[in-house]
CSV table of C-alpha atoms in Angstrom, one decimal:
chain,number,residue,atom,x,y,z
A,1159,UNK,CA,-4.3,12.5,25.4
A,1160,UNK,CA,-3.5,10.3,22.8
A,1161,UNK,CA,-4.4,6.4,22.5
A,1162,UNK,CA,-2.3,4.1,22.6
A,1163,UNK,CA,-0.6,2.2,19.2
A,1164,UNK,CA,0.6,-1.1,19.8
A,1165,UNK,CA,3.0,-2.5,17.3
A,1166,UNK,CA,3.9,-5.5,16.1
A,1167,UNK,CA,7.3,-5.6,13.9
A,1168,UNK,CA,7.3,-8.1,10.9
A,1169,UNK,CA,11.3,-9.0,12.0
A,1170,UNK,CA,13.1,-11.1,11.9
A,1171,UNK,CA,10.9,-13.0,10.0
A,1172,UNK,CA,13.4,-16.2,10.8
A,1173,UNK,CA,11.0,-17.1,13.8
A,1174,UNK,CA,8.3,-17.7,11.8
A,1175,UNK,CA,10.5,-20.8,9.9
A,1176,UNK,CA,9.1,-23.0,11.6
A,1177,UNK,CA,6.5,-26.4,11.2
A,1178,UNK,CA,3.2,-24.4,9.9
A,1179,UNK,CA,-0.1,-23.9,12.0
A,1180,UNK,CA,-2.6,-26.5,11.0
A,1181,UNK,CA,-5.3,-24.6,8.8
A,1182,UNK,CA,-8.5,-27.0,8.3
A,1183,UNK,CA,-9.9,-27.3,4.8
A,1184,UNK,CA,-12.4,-24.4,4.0
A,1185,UNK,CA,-16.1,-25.8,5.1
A,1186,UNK,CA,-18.6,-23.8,3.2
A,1187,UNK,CA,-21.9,-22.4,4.8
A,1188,UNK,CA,-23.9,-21.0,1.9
A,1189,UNK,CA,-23.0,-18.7,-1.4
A,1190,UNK,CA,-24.5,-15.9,-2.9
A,1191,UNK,CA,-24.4,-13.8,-6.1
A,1192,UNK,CA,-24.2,-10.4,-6.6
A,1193,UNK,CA,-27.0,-9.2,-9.7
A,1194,UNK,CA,-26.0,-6.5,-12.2
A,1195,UNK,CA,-27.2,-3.9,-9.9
A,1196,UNK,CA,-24.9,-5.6,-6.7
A,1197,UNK,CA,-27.9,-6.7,-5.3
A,1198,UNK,CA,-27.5,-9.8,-2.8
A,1199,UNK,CA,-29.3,-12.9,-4.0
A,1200,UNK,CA,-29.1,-16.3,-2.2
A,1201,UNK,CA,-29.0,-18.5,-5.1
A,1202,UNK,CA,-26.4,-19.6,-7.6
A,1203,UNK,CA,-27.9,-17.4,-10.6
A,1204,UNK,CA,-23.8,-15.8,-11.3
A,1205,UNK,CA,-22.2,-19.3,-10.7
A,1206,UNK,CA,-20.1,-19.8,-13.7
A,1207,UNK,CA,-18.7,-23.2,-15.3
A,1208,UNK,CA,-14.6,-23.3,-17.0
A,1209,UNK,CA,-14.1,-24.3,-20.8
A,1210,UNK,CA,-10.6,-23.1,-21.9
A,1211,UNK,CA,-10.3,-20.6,-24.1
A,1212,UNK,CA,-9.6,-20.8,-27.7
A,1213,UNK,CA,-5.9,-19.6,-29.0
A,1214,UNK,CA,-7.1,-20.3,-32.6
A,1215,UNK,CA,-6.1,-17.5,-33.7
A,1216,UNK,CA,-5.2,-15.7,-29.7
A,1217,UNK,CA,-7.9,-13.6,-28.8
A,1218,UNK,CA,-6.9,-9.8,-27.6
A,1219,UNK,CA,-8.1,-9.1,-24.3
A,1220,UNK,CA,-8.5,-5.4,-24.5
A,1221,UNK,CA,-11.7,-6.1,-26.9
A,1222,UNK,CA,-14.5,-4.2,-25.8
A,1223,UNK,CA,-13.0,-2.1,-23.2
A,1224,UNK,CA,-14.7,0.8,-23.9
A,1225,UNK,CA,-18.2,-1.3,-23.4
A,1226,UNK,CA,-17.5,-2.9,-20.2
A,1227,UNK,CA,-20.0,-2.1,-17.4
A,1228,UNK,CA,-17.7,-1.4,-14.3
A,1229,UNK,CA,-18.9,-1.6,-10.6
A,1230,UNK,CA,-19.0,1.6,-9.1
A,1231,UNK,CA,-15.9,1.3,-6.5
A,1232,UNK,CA,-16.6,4.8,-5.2
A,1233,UNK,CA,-19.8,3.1,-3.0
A,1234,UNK,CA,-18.2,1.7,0.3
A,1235,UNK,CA,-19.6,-1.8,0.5
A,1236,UNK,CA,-18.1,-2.9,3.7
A,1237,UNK,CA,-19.0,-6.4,4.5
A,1238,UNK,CA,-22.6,-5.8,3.6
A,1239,UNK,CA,-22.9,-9.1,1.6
A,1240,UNK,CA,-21.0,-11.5,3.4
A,1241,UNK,CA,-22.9,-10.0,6.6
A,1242,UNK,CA,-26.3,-10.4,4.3
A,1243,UNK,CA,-25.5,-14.1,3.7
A,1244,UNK,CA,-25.1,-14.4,7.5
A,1245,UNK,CA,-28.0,-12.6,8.6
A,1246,UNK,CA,-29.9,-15.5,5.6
A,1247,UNK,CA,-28.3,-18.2,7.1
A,1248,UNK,CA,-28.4,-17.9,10.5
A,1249,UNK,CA,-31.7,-19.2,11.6
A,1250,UNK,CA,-31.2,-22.1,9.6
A,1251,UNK,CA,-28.2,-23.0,11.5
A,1252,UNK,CA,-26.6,-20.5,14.4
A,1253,UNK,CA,-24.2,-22.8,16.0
A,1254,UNK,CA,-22.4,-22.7,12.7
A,1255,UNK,CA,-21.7,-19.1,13.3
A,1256,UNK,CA,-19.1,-18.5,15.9
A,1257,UNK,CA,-15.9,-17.4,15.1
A,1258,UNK,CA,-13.2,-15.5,16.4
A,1259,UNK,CA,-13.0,-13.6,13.2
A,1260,UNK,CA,-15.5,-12.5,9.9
A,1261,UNK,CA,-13.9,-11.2,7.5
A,1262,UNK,CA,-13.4,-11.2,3.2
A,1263,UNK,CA,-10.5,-13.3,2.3
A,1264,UNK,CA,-8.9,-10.3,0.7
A,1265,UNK,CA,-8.1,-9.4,4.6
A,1266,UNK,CA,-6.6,-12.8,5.4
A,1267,UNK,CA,-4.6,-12.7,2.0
A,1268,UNK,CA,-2.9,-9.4,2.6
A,1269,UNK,CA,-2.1,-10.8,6.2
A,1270,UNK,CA,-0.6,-14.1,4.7
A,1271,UNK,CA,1.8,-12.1,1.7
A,1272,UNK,CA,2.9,-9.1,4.2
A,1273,UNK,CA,6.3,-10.5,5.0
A,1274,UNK,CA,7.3,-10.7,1.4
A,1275,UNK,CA,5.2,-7.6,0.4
A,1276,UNK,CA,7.1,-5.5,2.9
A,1277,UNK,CA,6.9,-2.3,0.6
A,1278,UNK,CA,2.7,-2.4,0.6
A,1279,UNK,CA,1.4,-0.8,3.1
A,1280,UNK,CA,-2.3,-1.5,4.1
A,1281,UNK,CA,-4.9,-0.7,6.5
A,1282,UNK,CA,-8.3,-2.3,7.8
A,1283,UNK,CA,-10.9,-1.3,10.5
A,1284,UNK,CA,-12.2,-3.7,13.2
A,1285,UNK,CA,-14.8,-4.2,15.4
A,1286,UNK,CA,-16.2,-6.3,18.7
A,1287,UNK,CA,-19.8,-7.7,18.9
A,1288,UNK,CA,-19.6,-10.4,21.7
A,1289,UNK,CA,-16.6,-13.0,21.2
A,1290,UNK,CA,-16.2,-12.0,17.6
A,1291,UNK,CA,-14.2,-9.5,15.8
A,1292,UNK,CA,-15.1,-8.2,12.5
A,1293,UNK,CA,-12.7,-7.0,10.5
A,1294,UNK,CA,-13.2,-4.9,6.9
A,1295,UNK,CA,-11.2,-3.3,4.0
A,1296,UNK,CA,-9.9,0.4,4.3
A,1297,UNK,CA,-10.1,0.5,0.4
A,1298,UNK,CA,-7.7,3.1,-1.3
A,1299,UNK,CA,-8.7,5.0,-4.5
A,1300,UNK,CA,-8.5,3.9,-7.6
A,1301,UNK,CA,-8.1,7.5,-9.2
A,1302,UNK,CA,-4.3,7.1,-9.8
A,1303,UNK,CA,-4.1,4.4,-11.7
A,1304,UNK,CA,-2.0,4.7,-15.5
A,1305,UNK,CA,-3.8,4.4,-18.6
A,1306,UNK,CA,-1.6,1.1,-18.9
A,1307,UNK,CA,-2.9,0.0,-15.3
A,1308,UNK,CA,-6.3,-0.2,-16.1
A,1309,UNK,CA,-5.7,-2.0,-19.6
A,1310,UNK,CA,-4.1,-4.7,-17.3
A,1311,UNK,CA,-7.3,-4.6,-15.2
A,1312,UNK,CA,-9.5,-5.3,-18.0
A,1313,UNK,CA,-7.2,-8.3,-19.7
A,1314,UNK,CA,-8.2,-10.1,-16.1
A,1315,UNK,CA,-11.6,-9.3,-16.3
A,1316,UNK,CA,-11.9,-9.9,-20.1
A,1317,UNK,CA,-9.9,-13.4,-19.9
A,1318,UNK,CA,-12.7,-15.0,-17.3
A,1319,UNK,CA,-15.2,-13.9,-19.5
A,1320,UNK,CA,-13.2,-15.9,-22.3
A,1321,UNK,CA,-13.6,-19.3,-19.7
A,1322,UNK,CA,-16.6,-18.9,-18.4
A,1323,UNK,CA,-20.2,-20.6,-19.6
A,1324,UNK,CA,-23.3,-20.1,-18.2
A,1325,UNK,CA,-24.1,-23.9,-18.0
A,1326,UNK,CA,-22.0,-26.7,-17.5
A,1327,UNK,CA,-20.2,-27.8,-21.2
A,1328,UNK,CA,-21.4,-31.0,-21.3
A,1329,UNK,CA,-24.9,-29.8,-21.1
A,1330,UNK,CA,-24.4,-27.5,-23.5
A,1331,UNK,CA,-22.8,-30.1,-25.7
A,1332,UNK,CA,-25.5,-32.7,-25.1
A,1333,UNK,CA,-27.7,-30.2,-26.4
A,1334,UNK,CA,-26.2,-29.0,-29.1
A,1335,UNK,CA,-25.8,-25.4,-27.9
A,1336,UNK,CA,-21.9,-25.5,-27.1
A,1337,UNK,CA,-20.7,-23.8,-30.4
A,1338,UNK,CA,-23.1,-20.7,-30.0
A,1339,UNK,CA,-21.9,-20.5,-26.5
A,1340,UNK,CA,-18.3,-20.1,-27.2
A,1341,UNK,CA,-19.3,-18.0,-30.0
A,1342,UNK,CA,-21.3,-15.8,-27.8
A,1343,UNK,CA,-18.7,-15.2,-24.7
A,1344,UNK,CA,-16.3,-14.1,-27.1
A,1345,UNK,CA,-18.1,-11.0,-27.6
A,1346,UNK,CA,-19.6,-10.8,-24.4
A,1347,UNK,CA,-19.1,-7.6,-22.9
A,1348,UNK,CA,-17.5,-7.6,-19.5
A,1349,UNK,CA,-19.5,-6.8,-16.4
A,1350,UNK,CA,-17.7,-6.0,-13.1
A,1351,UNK,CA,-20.5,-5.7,-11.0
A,1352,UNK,CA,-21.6,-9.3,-11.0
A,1353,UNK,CA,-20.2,-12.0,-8.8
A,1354,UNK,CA,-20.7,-15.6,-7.2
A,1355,UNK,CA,-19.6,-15.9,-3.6
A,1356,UNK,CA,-18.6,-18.4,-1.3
A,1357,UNK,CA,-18.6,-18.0,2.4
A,1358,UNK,CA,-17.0,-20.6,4.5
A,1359,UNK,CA,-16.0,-21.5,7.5
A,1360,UNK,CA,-11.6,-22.8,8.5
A,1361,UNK,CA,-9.5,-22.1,11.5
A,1362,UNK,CA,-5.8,-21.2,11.1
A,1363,UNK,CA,-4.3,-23.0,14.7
A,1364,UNK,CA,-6.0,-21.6,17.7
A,1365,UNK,CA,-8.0,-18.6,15.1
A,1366,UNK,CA,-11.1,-19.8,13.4
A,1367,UNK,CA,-12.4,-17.5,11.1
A,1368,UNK,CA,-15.8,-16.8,8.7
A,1369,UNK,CA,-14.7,-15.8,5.6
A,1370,UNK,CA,-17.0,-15.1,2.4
A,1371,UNK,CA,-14.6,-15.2,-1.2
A,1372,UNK,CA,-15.6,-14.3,-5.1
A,1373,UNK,CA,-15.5,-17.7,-7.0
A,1374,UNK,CA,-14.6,-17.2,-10.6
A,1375,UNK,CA,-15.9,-20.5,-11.8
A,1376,UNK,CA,-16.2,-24.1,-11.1
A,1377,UNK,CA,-15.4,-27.0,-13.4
A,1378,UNK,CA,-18.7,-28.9,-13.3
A,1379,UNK,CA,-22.0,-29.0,-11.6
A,1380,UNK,CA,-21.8,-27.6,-7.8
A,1381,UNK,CA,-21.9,-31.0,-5.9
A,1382,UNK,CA,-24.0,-30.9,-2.4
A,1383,UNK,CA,-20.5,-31.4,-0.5
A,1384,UNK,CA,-17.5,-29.7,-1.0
A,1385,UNK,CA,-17.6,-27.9,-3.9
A,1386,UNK,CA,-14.3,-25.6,-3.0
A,1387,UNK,CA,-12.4,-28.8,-4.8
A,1388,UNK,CA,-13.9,-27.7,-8.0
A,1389,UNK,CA,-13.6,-24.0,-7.6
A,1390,UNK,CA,-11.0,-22.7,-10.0
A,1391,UNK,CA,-9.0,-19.2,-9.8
A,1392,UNK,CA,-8.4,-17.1,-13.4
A,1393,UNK,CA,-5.5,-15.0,-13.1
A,1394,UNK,CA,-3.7,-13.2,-16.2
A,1395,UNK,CA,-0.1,-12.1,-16.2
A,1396,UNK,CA,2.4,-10.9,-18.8
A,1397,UNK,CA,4.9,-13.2,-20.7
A,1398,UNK,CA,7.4,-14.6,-19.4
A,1399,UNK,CA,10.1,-14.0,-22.1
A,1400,UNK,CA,13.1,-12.8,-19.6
A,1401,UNK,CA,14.8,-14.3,-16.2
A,1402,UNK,CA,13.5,-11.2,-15.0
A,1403,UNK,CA,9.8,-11.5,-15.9
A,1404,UNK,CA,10.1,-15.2,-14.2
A,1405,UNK,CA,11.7,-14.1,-11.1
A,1406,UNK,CA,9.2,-11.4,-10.6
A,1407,UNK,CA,6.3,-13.8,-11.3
A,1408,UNK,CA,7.8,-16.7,-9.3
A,1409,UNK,CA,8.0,-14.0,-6.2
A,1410,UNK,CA,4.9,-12.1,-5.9
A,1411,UNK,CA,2.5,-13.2,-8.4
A,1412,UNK,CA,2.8,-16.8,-7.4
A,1413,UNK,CA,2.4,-15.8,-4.0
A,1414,UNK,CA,-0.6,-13.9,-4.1
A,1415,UNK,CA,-2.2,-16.4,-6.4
A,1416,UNK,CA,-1.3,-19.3,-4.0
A,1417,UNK,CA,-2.1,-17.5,-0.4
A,1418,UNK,CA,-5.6,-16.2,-2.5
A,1419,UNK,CA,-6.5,-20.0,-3.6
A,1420,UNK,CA,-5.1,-22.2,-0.5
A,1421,UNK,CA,-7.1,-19.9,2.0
A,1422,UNK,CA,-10.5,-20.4,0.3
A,1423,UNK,CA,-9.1,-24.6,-0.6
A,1424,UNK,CA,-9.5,-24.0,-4.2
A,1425,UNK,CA,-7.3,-26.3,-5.7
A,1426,UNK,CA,-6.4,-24.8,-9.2
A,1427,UNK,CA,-5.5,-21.4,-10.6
A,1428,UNK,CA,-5.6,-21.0,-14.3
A,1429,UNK,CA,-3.3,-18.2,-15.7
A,1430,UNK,CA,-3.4,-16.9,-19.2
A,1431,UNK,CA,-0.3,-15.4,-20.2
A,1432,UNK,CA,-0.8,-12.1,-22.1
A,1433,UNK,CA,1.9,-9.5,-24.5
A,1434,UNK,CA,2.2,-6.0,-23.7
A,1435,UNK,CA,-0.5,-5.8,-26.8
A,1436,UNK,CA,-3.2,-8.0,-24.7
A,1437,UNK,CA,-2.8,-10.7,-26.7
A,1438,UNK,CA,-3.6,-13.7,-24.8
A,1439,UNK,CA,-0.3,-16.1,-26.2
A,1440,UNK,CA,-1.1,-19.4,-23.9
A,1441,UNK,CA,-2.6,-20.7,-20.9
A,1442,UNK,CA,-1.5,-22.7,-18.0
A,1443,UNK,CA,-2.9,-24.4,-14.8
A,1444,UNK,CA,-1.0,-24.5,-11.7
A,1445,UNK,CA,-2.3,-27.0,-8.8
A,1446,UNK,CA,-1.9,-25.0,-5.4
A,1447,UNK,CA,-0.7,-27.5,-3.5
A,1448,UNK,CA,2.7,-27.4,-5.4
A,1449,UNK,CA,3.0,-23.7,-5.9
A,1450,UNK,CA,4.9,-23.5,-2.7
A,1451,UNK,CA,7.2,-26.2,-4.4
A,1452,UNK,CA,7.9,-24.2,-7.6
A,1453,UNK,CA,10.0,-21.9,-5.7
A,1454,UNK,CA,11.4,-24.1,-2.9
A,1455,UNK,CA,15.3,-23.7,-2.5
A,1456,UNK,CA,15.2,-20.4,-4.8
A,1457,UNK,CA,17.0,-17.9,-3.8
A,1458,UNK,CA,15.1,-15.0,-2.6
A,1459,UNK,CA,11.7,-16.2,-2.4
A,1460,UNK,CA,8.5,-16.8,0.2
A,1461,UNK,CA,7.9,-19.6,2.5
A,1462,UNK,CA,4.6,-20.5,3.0
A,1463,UNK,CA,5.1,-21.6,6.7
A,1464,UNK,CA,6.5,-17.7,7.4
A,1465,UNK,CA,3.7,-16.7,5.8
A,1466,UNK,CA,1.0,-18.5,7.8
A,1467,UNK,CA,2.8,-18.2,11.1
A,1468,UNK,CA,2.9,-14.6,10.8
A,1469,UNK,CA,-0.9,-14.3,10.1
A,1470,UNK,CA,-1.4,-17.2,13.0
A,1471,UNK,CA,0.9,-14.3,14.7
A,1472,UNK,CA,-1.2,-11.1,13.7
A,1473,UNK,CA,-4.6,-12.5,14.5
A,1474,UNK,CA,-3.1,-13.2,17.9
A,1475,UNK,CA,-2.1,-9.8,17.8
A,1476,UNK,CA,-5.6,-9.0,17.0
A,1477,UNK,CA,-7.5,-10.7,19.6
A,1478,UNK,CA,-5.0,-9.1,22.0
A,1479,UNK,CA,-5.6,-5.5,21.9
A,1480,UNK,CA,-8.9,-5.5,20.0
A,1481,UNK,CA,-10.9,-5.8,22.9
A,1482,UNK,CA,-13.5,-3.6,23.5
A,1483,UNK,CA,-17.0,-4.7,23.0
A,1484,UNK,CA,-19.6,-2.9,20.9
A,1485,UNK,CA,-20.2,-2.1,17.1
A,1486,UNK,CA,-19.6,1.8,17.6
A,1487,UNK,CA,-16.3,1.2,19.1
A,1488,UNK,CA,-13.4,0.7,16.2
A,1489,UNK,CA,-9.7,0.1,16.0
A,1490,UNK,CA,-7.1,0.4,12.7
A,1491,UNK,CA,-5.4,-1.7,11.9
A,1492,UNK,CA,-2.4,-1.0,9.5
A,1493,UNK,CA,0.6,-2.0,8.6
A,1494,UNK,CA,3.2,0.3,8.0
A,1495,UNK,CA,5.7,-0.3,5.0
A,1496,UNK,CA,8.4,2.3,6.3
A,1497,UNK,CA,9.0,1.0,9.7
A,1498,UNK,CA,7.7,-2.5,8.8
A,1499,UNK,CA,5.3,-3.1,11.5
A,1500,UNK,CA,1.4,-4.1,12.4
A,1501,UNK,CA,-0.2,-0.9,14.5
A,1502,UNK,CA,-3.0,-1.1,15.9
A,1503,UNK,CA,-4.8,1.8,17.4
A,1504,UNK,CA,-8.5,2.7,18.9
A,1505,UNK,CA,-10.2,5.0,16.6
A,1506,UNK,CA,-12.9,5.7,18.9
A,1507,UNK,CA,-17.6,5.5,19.0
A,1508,UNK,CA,-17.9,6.2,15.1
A,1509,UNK,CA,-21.0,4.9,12.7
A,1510,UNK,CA,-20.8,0.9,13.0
A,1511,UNK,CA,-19.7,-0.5,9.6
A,1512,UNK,CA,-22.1,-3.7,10.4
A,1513,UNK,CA,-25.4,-3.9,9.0
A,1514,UNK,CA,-28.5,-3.5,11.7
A,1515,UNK,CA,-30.4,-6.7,10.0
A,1516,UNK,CA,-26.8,-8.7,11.3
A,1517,UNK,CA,-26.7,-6.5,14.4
A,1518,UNK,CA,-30.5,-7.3,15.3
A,1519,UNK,CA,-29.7,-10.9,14.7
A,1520,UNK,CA,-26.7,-10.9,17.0
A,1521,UNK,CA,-28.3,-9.0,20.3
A,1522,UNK,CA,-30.9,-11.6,20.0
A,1523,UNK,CA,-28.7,-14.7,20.3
């Protein structure tokens, strides 16, 4: 006997045009970083600072590709560091930690861009441990990608290396060590498997939700409070040297970059524009408050109230049929691009995806 899929369809998406949920301004908990080996640490060792890059003469952003250290994306991480960072935190401060949701923002971001992303289809398994449902990446392989695909990779990976400083500048500058920084990034070979992370707490309407999120940089020293408002996004596209190029950018890139940045309240993306050569040819900072504005009244493109009133919608969707308690017990989630619709579907008692440090911590609450 087969179990049963419920299904949500993403049409009409006209009923979703209406006054947007209230979503509350991220709250982060703690951070993290992720070493050169991907080990966890609780400190801020891979917190990196912005300086704009240097167009004097354009630097090429395939430099060094064949030096790069890339993160092994055949491992299956799960959740294992945002539930690590929990599992740190939680002693300190449990009542901090209920939620209707945990998951990465990469989840909540695929949620929010679905309804203009129709033709991307996704998946993601969940999981119930008390009131909470946990929620992680099916990931896809990254074995077909072009030879031209994974040069366009590396440009994003190699431009943030070309912002980023390991101190704050003005440090650097009051110690007269600024020059041989900027010198030294630019030849800097790119490293995949490090990261800073941020993992907050927001609620989307009636849904709140844990969510952990890779900071690319901030823009001076990490204050005590609030320190999403000087988070910063790097984000590299081509040229925009046709109507086409800026229709295509102005529909889906600027979606993705705003849904990425509002969810985890970072207020600015930076975007280096780059040739079909890798040539970086200029830079640009968009505030992402007003992305939603840059295409307002354009024919064609997303609403950001669809977009949050479907998620509000899906997680609803969610809570409904993802019921069963236990962290053996799983359910897919998908969303299917041919018949444009949210399935969800028991997959049955399989290996639990959370970690037993979190799980320990939880059964003794």
């Amino acid at each position: 006997m087969h179990a049963a899929v419920r299904r949500l369809s993403l049409h009409p998406l006209s009923r979703y045009r209406i006054p947007c949920p209230r979503y509350s301004e991220p709250q982060e908990l703690l951070s993290f970083s992720y070493d050169g080996q991907r080990k966890v640490c609780f400190d801020d060792r891979e917190l990196k600072y912005f300086y704009p890059p240097s167009l004097n003469p354009p630097p090429c952003l395939l430099d060094g590709m064949n030096t790069q250290l890339r993160r092994d994306h055949t491992k299956n991480e799960h959740i294992d560091g945002l539930l690590a960072a929990l599992t740190h935190r939680y002693s300190y401060a449990p009542s901090e930690f209920q939620s209707d949701f945990v998951m990465y923002r990469g989840m909540v971001t695929r949620i929010f861009v679905t309804p203009y992303s129709a033709r991307d289809s996704w998946a993601m398994n969940a999981t119930k441990v008390g009131p909470t449902i946990y929620i992680e990446d099916v990931p896809k392989s990254q074995e077909g990608q072009s030879d031209f695909q994974q040069k366009m990779t590396y440009t994003g990976y190699k431009f943030e290396t070309l912002c980023l400083l390991d101190r704050p500048s003005q440090q650097l500058k009051h110690d007269g060590l600024l020059d041989s920084a900027l010198l030294s990034r630019s030849s800097s070979a790119v490293d995949t498997n490090r990261e800073y992370c941020s993992v907050f707490r927001t609620r989307l309407g009636s849904h709140s939700i844990i969510s952990g999120a890779e900071v690319d940089c901030i823009d001076q020293e990490k204050p005590g409070t609030a320190p999403n408002r000087l988070y910063r996004e790097l984000k590299t596209t081509g040229v925009l040297d046709n109507p086409r190029k800026v229709e295509v950018f102005e529909r889906h890139k600027l979606l993705k970059f705003w849904a990425q940045s509002f969810i985890a309240g970072i207020p600015t993306v930076t975007v280096g524009f780059r040739d079909n050569d890798g040539i970086l040819r200029s830079v640009q900072d968009f505030r992402t408050q007003d992305i939603p504005r840059l295409v307002r009244h354009k024919q064609g493109m997303w609403q950001a109230n669809v977009c949050m009133n479907f998620a509000h919608q899906v997680l609803h969707f969610i809570k409904k049929y993802v019921v069963e308690e236990g962290p053996e017990m799983q359910y897919r989630i998908a969303y299917d691009s041919v018949n444009q619709e949210i399935l969800i579907s028991a997959l049955g008692k399989l290996e639990p995806f959370l970690t037993r440090e979190y799980l320990a911590l939880v059964a003794q609450a």
